JSON list of C-alpha atoms in Angstrom, two decimals:
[
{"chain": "F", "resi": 1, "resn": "UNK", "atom": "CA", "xyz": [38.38, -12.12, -2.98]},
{"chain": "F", "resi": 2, "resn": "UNK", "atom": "CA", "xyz": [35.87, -12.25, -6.35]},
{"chain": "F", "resi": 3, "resn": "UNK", "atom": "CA", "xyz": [38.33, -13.84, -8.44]},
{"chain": "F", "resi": 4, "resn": "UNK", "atom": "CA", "xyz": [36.60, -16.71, -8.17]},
{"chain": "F", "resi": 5, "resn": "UNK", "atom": "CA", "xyz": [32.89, -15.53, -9.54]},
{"chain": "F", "resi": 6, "resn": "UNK", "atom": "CA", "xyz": [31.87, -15.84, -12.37]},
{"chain": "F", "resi": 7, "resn": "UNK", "atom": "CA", "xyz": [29.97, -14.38, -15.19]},
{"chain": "F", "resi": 8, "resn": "UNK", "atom": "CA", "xyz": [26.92, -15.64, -14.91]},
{"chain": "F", "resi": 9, "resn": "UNK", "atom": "CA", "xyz": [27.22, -14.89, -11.05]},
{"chain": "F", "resi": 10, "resn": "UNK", "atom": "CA", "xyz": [27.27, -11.60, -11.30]},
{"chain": "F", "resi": 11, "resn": "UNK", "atom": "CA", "xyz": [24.67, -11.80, -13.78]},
{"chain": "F", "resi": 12, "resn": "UNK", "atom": "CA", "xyz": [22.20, -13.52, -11.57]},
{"chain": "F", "resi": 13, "resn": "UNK", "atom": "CA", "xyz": [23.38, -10.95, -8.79]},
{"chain": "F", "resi": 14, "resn": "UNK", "atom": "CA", "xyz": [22.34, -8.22, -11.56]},
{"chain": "F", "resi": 15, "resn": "UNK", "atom": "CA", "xyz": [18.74, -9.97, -12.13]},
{"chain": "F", "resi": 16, "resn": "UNK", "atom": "CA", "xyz": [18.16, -10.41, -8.68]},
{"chain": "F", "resi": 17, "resn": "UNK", "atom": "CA", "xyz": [18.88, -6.40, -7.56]},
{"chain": "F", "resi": 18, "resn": "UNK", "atom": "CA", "xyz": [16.59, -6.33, -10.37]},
{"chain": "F", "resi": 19, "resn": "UNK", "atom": "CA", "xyz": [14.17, -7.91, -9.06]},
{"chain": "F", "resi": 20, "resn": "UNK", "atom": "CA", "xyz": [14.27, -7.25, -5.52]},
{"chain": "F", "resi": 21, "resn": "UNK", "atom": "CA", "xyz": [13.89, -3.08, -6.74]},
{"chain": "F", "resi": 22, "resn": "UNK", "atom": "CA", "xyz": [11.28, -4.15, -9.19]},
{"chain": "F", "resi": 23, "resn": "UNK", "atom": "CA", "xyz": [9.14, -5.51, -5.97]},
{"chain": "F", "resi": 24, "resn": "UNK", "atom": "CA", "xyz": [10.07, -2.74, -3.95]},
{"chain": "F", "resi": 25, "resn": "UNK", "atom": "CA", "xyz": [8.86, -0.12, -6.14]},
{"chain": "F", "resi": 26, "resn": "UNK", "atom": "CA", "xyz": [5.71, -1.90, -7.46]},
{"chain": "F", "resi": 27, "resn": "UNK", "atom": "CA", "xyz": [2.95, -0.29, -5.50]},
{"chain": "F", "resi": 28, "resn": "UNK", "atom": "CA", "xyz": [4.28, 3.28, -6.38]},
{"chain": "F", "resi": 29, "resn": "UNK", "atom": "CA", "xyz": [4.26, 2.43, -9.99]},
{"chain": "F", "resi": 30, "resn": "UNK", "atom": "CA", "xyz": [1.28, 0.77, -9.92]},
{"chain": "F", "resi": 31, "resn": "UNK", "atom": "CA", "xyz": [-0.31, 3.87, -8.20]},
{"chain": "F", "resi": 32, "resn": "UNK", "atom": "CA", "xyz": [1.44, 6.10, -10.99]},
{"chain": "F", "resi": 33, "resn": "UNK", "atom": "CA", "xyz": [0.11, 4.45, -13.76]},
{"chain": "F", "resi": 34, "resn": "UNK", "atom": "CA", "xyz": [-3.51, 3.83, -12.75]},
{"chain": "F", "resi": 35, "resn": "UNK", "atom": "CA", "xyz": [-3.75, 7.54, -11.66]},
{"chain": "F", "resi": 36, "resn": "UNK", "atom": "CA", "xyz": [-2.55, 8.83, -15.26]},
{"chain": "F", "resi": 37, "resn": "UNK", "atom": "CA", "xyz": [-4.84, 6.45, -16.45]},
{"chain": "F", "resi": 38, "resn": "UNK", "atom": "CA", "xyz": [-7.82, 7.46, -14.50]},
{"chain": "F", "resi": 39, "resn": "UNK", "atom": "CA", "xyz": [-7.47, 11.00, -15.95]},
{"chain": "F", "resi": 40, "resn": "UNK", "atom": "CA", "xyz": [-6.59, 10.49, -19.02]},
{"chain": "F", "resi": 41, "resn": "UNK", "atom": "CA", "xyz": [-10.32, 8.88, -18.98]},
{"chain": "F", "resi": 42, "resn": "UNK", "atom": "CA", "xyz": [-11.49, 12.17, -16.95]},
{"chain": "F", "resi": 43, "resn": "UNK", "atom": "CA", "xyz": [-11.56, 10.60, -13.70]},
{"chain": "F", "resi": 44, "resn": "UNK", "atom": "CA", "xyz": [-10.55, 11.90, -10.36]},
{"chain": "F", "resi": 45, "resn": "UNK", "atom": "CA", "xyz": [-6.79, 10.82, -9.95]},
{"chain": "F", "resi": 46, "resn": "UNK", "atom": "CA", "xyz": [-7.20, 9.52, -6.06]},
{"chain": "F", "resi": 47, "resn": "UNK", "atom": "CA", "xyz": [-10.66, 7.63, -5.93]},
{"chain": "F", "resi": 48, "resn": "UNK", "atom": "CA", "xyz": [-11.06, 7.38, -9.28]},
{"chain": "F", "resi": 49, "resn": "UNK", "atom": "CA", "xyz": [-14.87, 8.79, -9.01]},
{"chain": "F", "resi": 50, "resn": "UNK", "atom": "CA", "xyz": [-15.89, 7.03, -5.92]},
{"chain": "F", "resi": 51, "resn": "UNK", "atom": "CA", "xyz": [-15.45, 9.58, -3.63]},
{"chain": "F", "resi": 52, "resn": "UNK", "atom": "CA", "xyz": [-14.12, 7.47, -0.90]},
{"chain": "F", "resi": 53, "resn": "UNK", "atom": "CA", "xyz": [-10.27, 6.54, -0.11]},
{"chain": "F", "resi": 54, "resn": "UNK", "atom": "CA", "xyz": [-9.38, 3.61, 1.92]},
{"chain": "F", "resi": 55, "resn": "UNK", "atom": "CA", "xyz": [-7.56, 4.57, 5.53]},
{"chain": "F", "resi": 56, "resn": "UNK", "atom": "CA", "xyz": [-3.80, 4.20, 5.54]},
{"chain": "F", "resi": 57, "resn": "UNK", "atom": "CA", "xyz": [-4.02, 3.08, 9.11]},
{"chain": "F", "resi": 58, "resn": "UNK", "atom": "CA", "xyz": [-6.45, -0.05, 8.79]},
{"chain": "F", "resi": 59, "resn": "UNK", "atom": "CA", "xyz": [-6.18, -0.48, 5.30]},
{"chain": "F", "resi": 60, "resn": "UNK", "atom": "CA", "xyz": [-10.37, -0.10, 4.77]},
{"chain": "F", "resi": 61, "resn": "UNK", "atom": "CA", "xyz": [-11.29, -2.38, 7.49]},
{"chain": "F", "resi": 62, "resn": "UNK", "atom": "CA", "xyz": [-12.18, -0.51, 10.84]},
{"chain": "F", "resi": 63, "resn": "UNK", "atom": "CA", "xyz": [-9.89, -2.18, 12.76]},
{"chain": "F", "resi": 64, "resn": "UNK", "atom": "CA", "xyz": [-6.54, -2.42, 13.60]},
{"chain": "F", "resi": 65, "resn": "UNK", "atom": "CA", "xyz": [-4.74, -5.89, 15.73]},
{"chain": "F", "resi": 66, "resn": "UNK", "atom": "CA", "xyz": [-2.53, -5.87, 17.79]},
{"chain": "F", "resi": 67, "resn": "UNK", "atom": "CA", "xyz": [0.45, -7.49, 18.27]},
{"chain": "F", "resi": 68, "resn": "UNK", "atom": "CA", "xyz": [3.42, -7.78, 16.47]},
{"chain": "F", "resi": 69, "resn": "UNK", "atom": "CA", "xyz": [3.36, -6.86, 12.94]},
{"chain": "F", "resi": 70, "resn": "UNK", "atom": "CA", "xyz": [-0.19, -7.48, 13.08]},
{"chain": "F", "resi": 71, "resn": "UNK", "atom": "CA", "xyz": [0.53, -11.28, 13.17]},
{"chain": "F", "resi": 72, "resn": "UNK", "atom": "CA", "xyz": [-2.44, -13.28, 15.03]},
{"chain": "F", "resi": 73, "resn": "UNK", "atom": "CA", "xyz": [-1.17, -16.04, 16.86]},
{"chain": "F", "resi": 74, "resn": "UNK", "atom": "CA", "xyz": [-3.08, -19.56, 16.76]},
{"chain": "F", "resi": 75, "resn": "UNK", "atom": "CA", "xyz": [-2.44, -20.59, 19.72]},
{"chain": "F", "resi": 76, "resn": "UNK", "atom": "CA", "xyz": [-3.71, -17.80, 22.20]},
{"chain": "F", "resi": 77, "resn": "UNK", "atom": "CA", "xyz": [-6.70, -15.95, 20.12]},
{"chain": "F", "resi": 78, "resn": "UNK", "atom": "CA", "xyz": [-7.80, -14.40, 23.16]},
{"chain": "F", "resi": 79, "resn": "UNK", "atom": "CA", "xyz": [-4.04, -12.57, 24.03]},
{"chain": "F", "resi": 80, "resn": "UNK", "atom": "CA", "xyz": [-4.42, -10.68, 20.46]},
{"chain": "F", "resi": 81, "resn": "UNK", "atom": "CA", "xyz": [-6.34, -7.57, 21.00]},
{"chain": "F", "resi": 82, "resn": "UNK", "atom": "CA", "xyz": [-7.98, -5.47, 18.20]},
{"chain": "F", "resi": 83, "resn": "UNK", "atom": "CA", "xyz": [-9.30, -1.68, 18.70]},
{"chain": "F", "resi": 84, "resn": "UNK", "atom": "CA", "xyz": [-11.35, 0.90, 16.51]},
{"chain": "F", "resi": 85, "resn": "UNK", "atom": "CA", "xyz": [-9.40, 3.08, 13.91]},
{"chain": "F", "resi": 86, "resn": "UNK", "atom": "CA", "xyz": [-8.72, 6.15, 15.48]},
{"chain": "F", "resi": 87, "resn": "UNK", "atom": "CA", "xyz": [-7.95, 7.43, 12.27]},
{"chain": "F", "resi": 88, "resn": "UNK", "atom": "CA", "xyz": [-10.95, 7.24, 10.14]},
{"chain": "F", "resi": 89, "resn": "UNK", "atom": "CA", "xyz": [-13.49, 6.42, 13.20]},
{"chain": "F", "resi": 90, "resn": "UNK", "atom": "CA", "xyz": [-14.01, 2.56, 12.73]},
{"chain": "F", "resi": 91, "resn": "UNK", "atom": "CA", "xyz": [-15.21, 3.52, 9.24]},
{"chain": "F", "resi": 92, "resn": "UNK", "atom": "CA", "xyz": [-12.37, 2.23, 7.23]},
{"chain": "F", "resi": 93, "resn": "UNK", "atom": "CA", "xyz": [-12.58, 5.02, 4.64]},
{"chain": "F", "resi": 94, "resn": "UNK", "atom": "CA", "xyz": [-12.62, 8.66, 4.20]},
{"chain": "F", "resi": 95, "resn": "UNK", "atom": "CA", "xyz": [-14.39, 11.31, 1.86]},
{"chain": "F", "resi": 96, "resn": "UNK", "atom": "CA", "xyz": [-12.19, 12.63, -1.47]},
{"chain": "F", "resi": 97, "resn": "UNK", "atom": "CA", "xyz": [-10.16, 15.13, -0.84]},
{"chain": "F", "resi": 98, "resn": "UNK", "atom": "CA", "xyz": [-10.32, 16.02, -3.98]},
{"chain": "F", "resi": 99, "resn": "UNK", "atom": "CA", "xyz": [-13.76, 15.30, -5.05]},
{"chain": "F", "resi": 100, "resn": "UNK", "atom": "CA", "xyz": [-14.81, 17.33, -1.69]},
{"chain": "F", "resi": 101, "resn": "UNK", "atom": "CA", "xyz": [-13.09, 20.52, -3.23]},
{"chain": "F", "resi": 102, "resn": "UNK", "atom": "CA", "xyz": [-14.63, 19.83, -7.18]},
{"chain": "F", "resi": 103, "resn": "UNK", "atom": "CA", "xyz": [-18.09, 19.81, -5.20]},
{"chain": "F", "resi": 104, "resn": "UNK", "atom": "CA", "xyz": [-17.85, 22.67, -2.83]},
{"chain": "F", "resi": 105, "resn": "UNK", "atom": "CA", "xyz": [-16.30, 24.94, -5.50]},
{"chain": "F", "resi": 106, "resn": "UNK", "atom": "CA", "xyz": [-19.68, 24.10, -8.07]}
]
């Protein structure tokens, strides 16, 4: 059955598991790095001294569409409905967790 591949097949097979993980994992490495970087410069780790953190729901904007996969269609604007975070209260953002607890405790 894979007698006929070769070398550089598998290679580019290799490469492109490579790749495919490398984009997969991106955001949590990305995360990693900028919150060791934050305090190794004394920031807070999550906000980075903002005191504010994006919702997870609506991704900082208030609102959340409707549909599916959040896709608006062209065609028929008027058929897509969009509602109010729940989460965060149409705010898009919530208070530190962190920074919350360094203030309360001083």
């Amino acid at each position: 059955m894979f007698e006929h591949i070769t070398a550089s097949e598998i290679a580019g097979f290799g490469v492109g598991a490579f790749l495919l993980g490398a984009t997969v994992y991106a955001p949590k490495i990305d995360s990693f790095i900028s919150a060791s970087q934050r305090s190794s410069l004394g920031m807070c780790k999550r906000c980075g001294d903002l005191r504010l953190i994006a919702c997870s729901s609506c991704k900082g904007s208030g609102v959340i569409k409707g549909g599916p996969f959040n896709f608006i269609q062209l065609e028929n604007k008027s058929k897509v409905r969009s509602s109010s975070c729940t989460k965060c209260g149409a705010r898009g953002h919530f208070q530190c967790p962190e920074c919350s607890n360094k203030l309360s405790r001083a």
